[in-house]
Amino acid sequence: MTGETRGRMIETGRVGENRKPRRCSSPDDNVLLILPSLPSYWVGGRLPLQTSISIRGVEVNSVLTFTDHIRTIARKAAWKLSCVRRVSHLLDSQGITTLYAAQVRSLMEYAPLTWSSCPPSYLSLLDKVQARAQRLIRLKALQDQLLPPLQPLQQRRDVAGLCVVYKTHKQHVPHLAALRQPWARPHGNTTRTAATRDHQLIVPFARTETSLRSFLPRYTRMWNRMVQQTQLHSTSSLQAFKSAVNAWIKQP
């Protein structure tokens, strides 16, 4: 493209105006010009102040926490559970369990490893919704029917977090490479934990409680504890690892 053509492109397009596509009249350049209208803050305006923004459905507030997001999904989950309650007279306990898992719990488990660093007081809002669902399921159970309790939401988040660590460091999944932590150095002395030192990870430094609860510090520490207590890190498949980790976390 010649300099003269670029000059015509600049002259014919005014930023912020809606214009139809135009073609340059130059015989040697056939360039289609599409100049859409742009937001005002692209042309010298001011960015509007917002208390929070939503990125792919996850809300983060101005102090970089996810507490508003937790309150929002807890409110939406409670509303959905009330809808399940309205039709509960048409369902048995198994039907309510299936409907809860598909419509309510799935909402509370969207991108959980992103916002799992929230304080326990906020995460308990989600646990209260599940507790109400558990009571509704028990009301619909038969008199002699034994119902297994619903899996705790924190347990499900921990299993998901350890599975991500497994896929990152054992299966070397490419799109998770940014989460990879360096392996711990071998211990110089012979101790009970020295044999598993090669399979442990270096825990990233965290200054605040919120950082300690975030994904890398929390699940790196949990991975190291799992390596010290079990041989689950040597599991050959992800499905077998997930089942074994589920049983390990369930232990008191």
Short mmCIF file of C-alpha atoms in Angstrom, two decimals:
data_model
loop_
_atom_site.label_atom_id
_atom_site.label_comp_id
_atom_site.label_asym_id
_atom_site.label_seq_id
_atom_site.Cartn_x
_atom_site.Cartn_y
_atom_site.Cartn_z
CA MET A 1 0.00 0.00 0.00
CA THR A 2 1.43 3.38 -0.99
CA GLY A 3 1.70 6.40 1.28
CA GLU A 4 -0.82 8.31 -0.85
CA THR A 5 -3.39 5.56 -0.40
CA ARG A 6 -2.87 5.51 3.36
CA GLY A 7 -3.43 9.25 3.39
CA ARG A 8 -6.76 8.85 1.58
CA MET A 9 -7.76 6.16 4.08
CA ILE A 10 -7.16 8.50 7.00
CA GLU A 11 -8.96 11.41 5.37
CA THR A 12 -12.06 9.42 4.42
CA GLY A 13 -12.57 7.87 7.84
CA ARG A 14 -13.49 9.88 10.92
CA VAL A 15 -13.26 7.93 14.12
CA GLY A 16 -16.59 7.52 15.86
CA GLU A 17 -18.77 7.83 12.73
CA ASN A 18 -20.80 5.04 11.15
CA ARG A 19 -19.68 4.74 7.56
CA LYS A 20 -20.40 2.24 4.84
CA PRO A 21 -17.53 0.27 3.33
CA ARG A 22 -15.71 2.31 0.67
CA ARG A 23 -13.12 1.35 -1.88
CA CYS A 24 -10.09 3.39 -2.79
CA SER A 25 -10.17 4.77 -6.29
CA SER A 26 -6.48 4.09 -6.81
CA PRO A 27 -5.92 1.69 -9.71
CA ASP A 28 -3.04 -0.07 -7.99
CA ASP A 29 -4.69 -0.55 -4.57
CA ASN A 30 -8.08 -2.15 -4.11
CA VAL A 31 -8.57 -1.81 -0.36
CA LEU A 32 -11.94 -2.26 1.34
CA LEU A 33 -12.39 0.33 4.08
CA ILE A 34 -14.61 -0.66 6.99
CA LEU A 35 -14.72 1.99 9.68
CA PRO A 36 -17.14 1.01 12.48
CA SER A 37 -18.09 3.37 15.24
CA LEU A 38 -15.77 3.16 18.23
CA PRO A 39 -16.50 3.66 21.94
CA SER A 40 -15.92 7.18 23.17
CA TYR A 41 -13.06 6.17 25.48
CA TRP A 42 -11.06 5.04 22.43
CA VAL A 43 -10.88 8.61 21.17
CA GLY A 44 -9.88 10.53 24.27
CA GLY A 45 -12.89 9.87 26.49
CA ARG A 46 -12.75 8.61 30.05
CA LEU A 47 -13.17 5.02 31.12
CA PRO A 48 -16.32 4.64 33.22
CA LEU A 49 -15.60 3.61 36.80
CA GLN A 50 -17.02 0.20 37.67
CA THR A 51 -17.10 -1.63 40.96
CA SER A 52 -16.67 -5.00 39.22
CA ILE A 53 -16.23 -6.60 35.83
CA SER A 54 -17.26 -9.98 34.48
CA ILE A 55 -14.70 -12.07 32.60
CA ARG A 56 -16.15 -15.19 30.98
CA GLY A 57 -18.93 -15.32 33.52
CA VAL A 58 -16.71 -14.83 36.60
CA GLU A 59 -17.12 -11.51 38.39
CA VAL A 60 -14.11 -9.83 40.00
CA ASN A 61 -14.50 -6.63 42.00
CA SER A 62 -12.35 -3.52 42.27
CA VAL A 63 -10.22 -4.99 45.08
CA LEU A 64 -9.53 -8.16 43.05
CA THR A 65 -11.66 -10.56 45.07
CA PHE A 66 -14.52 -12.82 44.02
CA THR A 67 -16.86 -12.23 46.96
CA ASP A 68 -19.46 -10.47 44.80
CA HIS A 69 -19.37 -13.40 42.40
CA ILE A 70 -20.03 -15.86 45.23
CA ARG A 71 -22.99 -13.82 46.47
CA THR A 72 -24.39 -13.66 42.95
CA ILE A 73 -24.18 -17.38 42.23
CA ALA A 74 -25.49 -18.22 45.71
CA ARG A 75 -28.54 -16.05 45.03
CA LYS A 76 -29.08 -17.59 41.59
CA ALA A 77 -28.61 -21.11 42.93
CA ALA A 78 -31.13 -20.46 45.72
CA TRP A 79 -33.64 -19.22 43.14
CA LYS A 80 -33.13 -22.30 40.98
CA LEU A 81 -33.52 -24.56 43.99
CA SER A 82 -36.83 -22.86 44.78
CA CYS A 83 -37.95 -23.75 41.26
CA VAL A 84 -36.98 -27.37 41.92
CA ARG A 85 -38.98 -27.24 45.15
CA ARG A 86 -42.09 -26.10 43.25
CA VAL A 87 -42.04 -29.23 41.09
CA SER A 88 -40.84 -31.58 43.82
CA HIS A 89 -44.33 -33.07 44.22
CA LEU A 90 -43.88 -34.58 40.75
CA LEU A 91 -40.51 -36.17 41.51
CA ASP A 92 -39.02 -38.77 43.80
CA SER A 93 -35.76 -38.35 45.70
CA GLN A 94 -33.65 -39.59 42.78
CA GLY A 95 -35.34 -37.18 40.40
CA ILE A 96 -34.70 -34.25 42.71
CA THR A 97 -31.07 -35.30 43.09
CA THR A 98 -30.62 -35.43 39.32
CA LEU A 99 -32.34 -32.09 38.81
CA TYR A 100 -30.28 -30.47 41.56
CA ALA A 101 -27.00 -31.76 40.13
CA ALA A 102 -27.86 -30.60 36.62
CA GLN A 103 -29.44 -27.21 37.30
CA VAL A 104 -28.23 -25.98 40.70
CA ARG A 105 -24.91 -27.56 41.57
CA SER A 106 -23.56 -27.04 38.06
CA LEU A 107 -24.08 -23.29 38.57
CA MET A 108 -22.14 -23.37 41.84
CA GLU A 109 -19.28 -25.28 40.22
CA TYR A 110 -18.59 -23.06 37.23
CA ALA A 111 -14.85 -22.22 37.17
CA PRO A 112 -14.49 -23.06 40.90
CA LEU A 113 -10.69 -23.02 40.94
CA THR A 114 -10.79 -19.35 39.99
CA TRP A 115 -12.78 -18.14 42.98
CA SER A 116 -11.94 -20.87 45.53
CA SER A 117 -9.67 -18.38 47.33
CA CYS A 118 -12.73 -16.66 48.79
CA PRO A 119 -13.04 -16.65 52.59
CA PRO A 120 -14.87 -19.66 54.09
CA SER A 121 -17.67 -17.36 55.25
CA TYR A 122 -18.58 -16.71 51.61
CA LEU A 123 -18.11 -20.29 50.45
CA SER A 124 -20.52 -21.33 53.21
CA LEU A 125 -23.28 -19.51 51.29
CA LEU A 126 -23.01 -22.24 48.66
CA ASP A 127 -22.94 -24.96 51.32
CA LYS A 128 -26.21 -23.62 52.73
CA VAL A 129 -27.86 -24.00 49.32
CA GLN A 130 -26.70 -27.62 49.12
CA ALA A 131 -27.89 -28.26 52.68
CA ARG A 132 -31.38 -27.10 51.70
CA ALA A 133 -31.26 -29.40 48.68
CA GLN A 134 -30.23 -32.31 50.92
CA ARG A 135 -33.21 -31.67 53.21
CA LEU A 136 -35.55 -31.57 50.23
CA ILE A 137 -34.18 -34.89 48.96
CA ARG A 138 -34.66 -36.52 52.37
CA LEU A 139 -38.26 -35.34 52.55
CA LYS A 140 -39.01 -37.20 49.32
CA ALA A 141 -37.22 -40.39 50.36
CA LEU A 142 -39.18 -43.49 51.33
CA GLN A 143 -39.33 -44.48 54.95
CA ASP A 144 -36.84 -47.37 54.69
CA GLN A 145 -34.73 -45.81 51.92
CA LEU A 146 -31.10 -45.03 52.74
CA LEU A 147 -29.81 -42.00 50.89
CA PRO A 148 -26.09 -41.28 50.61
CA PRO A 149 -25.26 -37.67 51.51
CA LEU A 150 -24.32 -35.29 48.74
CA GLN A 151 -20.62 -34.82 48.22
CA PRO A 152 -19.38 -31.67 49.97
CA LEU A 153 -18.70 -28.86 47.53
CA GLN A 154 -15.25 -28.22 49.00
CA GLN A 155 -14.32 -31.87 48.48
CA ARG A 156 -15.36 -31.66 44.84
CA ARG A 157 -13.29 -28.50 44.39
CA ASP A 158 -10.26 -30.15 45.99
CA VAL A 159 -10.55 -33.20 43.73
CA ALA A 160 -10.78 -30.92 40.69
CA GLY A 161 -7.74 -28.94 41.84
CA LEU A 162 -5.57 -32.03 42.38
CA CYS A 163 -6.65 -33.40 39.00
CA VAL A 164 -5.42 -30.19 37.38
CA VAL A 165 -2.07 -30.57 39.17
CA TYR A 166 -1.89 -34.19 37.99
CA LYS A 167 -2.61 -33.22 34.39
CA THR A 168 -0.07 -30.40 34.58
CA HIS A 169 2.87 -32.29 36.07
CA LYS A 170 2.25 -35.94 35.18
CA GLN A 171 0.44 -35.79 31.85
CA HIS A 172 2.11 -32.54 30.73
CA VAL A 173 -1.03 -31.10 29.16
CA PRO A 174 0.20 -28.21 26.94
CA HIS A 175 -2.49 -25.62 27.73
CA LEU A 176 -1.78 -25.99 31.48
CA ALA A 177 1.95 -25.32 31.15
CA ALA A 178 1.60 -21.90 32.78
CA LEU A 179 0.54 -23.61 36.03
CA ARG A 180 3.60 -25.84 36.19
CA GLN A 181 5.64 -25.56 39.38
CA PRO A 182 9.30 -26.61 39.75
CA TRP A 183 10.00 -29.95 41.41
CA ALA A 184 11.52 -29.89 44.87
CA ARG A 185 15.22 -30.65 45.16
CA PRO A 186 16.25 -34.07 46.51
CA HIS A 187 16.86 -34.13 50.25
CA GLY A 188 20.47 -34.63 51.33
CA ASN A 189 19.65 -36.69 54.41
CA THR A 190 17.93 -40.05 54.60
CA THR A 191 14.55 -39.48 56.22
CA ARG A 192 11.07 -40.89 55.93
CA THR A 193 10.02 -38.09 53.60
CA ALA A 194 13.23 -38.06 51.54
CA ALA A 195 12.02 -40.93 49.35
CA THR A 196 9.06 -38.90 48.12
CA ARG A 197 10.95 -35.61 47.82
CA ASP A 198 11.45 -36.06 44.07
CA HIS A 199 7.68 -36.05 43.53
CA GLN A 200 6.96 -32.95 45.60
CA LEU A 201 6.61 -29.43 44.25
CA ILE A 202 7.97 -26.11 45.46
CA VAL A 203 5.16 -24.17 47.11
CA PRO A 204 4.98 -20.60 45.76
CA PHE A 205 5.41 -17.83 48.31
CA ALA A 206 2.25 -16.07 49.46
CA ARG A 207 2.02 -12.97 51.64
CA THR A 208 -1.68 -12.88 52.45
CA GLU A 209 -4.35 -15.34 53.53
CA THR A 210 -6.15 -14.82 50.25
CA SER A 211 -3.03 -15.75 48.32
CA LEU A 212 -2.55 -18.83 50.51
CA ARG A 213 -6.06 -19.96 49.56
CA SER A 214 -5.52 -19.37 45.84
CA PHE A 215 -4.98 -22.22 43.40
CA LEU A 216 -1.20 -22.66 43.22
CA PRO A 217 -0.30 -22.35 46.94
CA ARG A 218 -3.29 -24.36 48.15
CA TYR A 219 -3.11 -27.29 45.75
CA THR A 220 0.67 -27.44 45.67
CA ARG A 221 0.63 -27.94 49.44
CA MET A 222 -2.16 -30.49 49.13
CA TRP A 223 -0.23 -32.33 46.40
CA ASN A 224 2.86 -32.53 48.60
CA ARG A 225 0.81 -33.87 51.51
CA MET A 226 -0.75 -36.46 49.23
CA VAL A 227 2.70 -37.55 48.00
CA GLN A 228 3.94 -37.95 51.58
CA GLN A 229 0.95 -40.03 52.68
CA THR A 230 0.10 -42.09 49.59
CA GLN A 231 1.37 -43.35 46.25
CA LEU A 232 -1.45 -41.77 44.26
CA HIS A 233 0.99 -39.67 42.24
CA SER A 234 2.11 -42.88 40.51
CA THR A 235 -1.38 -43.65 39.21
CA SER A 236 -1.33 -44.34 35.48
CA SER A 237 -4.66 -42.81 34.42
CA LEU A 238 -6.53 -39.66 35.30
CA GLN A 239 -9.78 -41.50 36.05
CA ALA A 240 -8.07 -43.85 38.50
CA PHE A 241 -6.30 -40.89 40.11
CA LYS A 242 -9.57 -39.00 40.48
CA SER A 243 -11.32 -41.92 42.17
CA ALA A 244 -8.40 -42.56 44.52
CA VAL A 245 -8.04 -38.88 45.44
CA ASN A 246 -11.76 -38.71 46.15
CA ALA A 247 -11.42 -41.55 48.64
CA TRP A 248 -8.27 -40.03 50.18
CA ILE A 249 -9.86 -36.62 50.77
CA LYS A 250 -12.95 -38.25 52.27
CA GLN A 251 -10.84 -39.82 55.01
CA PRO A 252 -11.06 -38.03 58.39
#
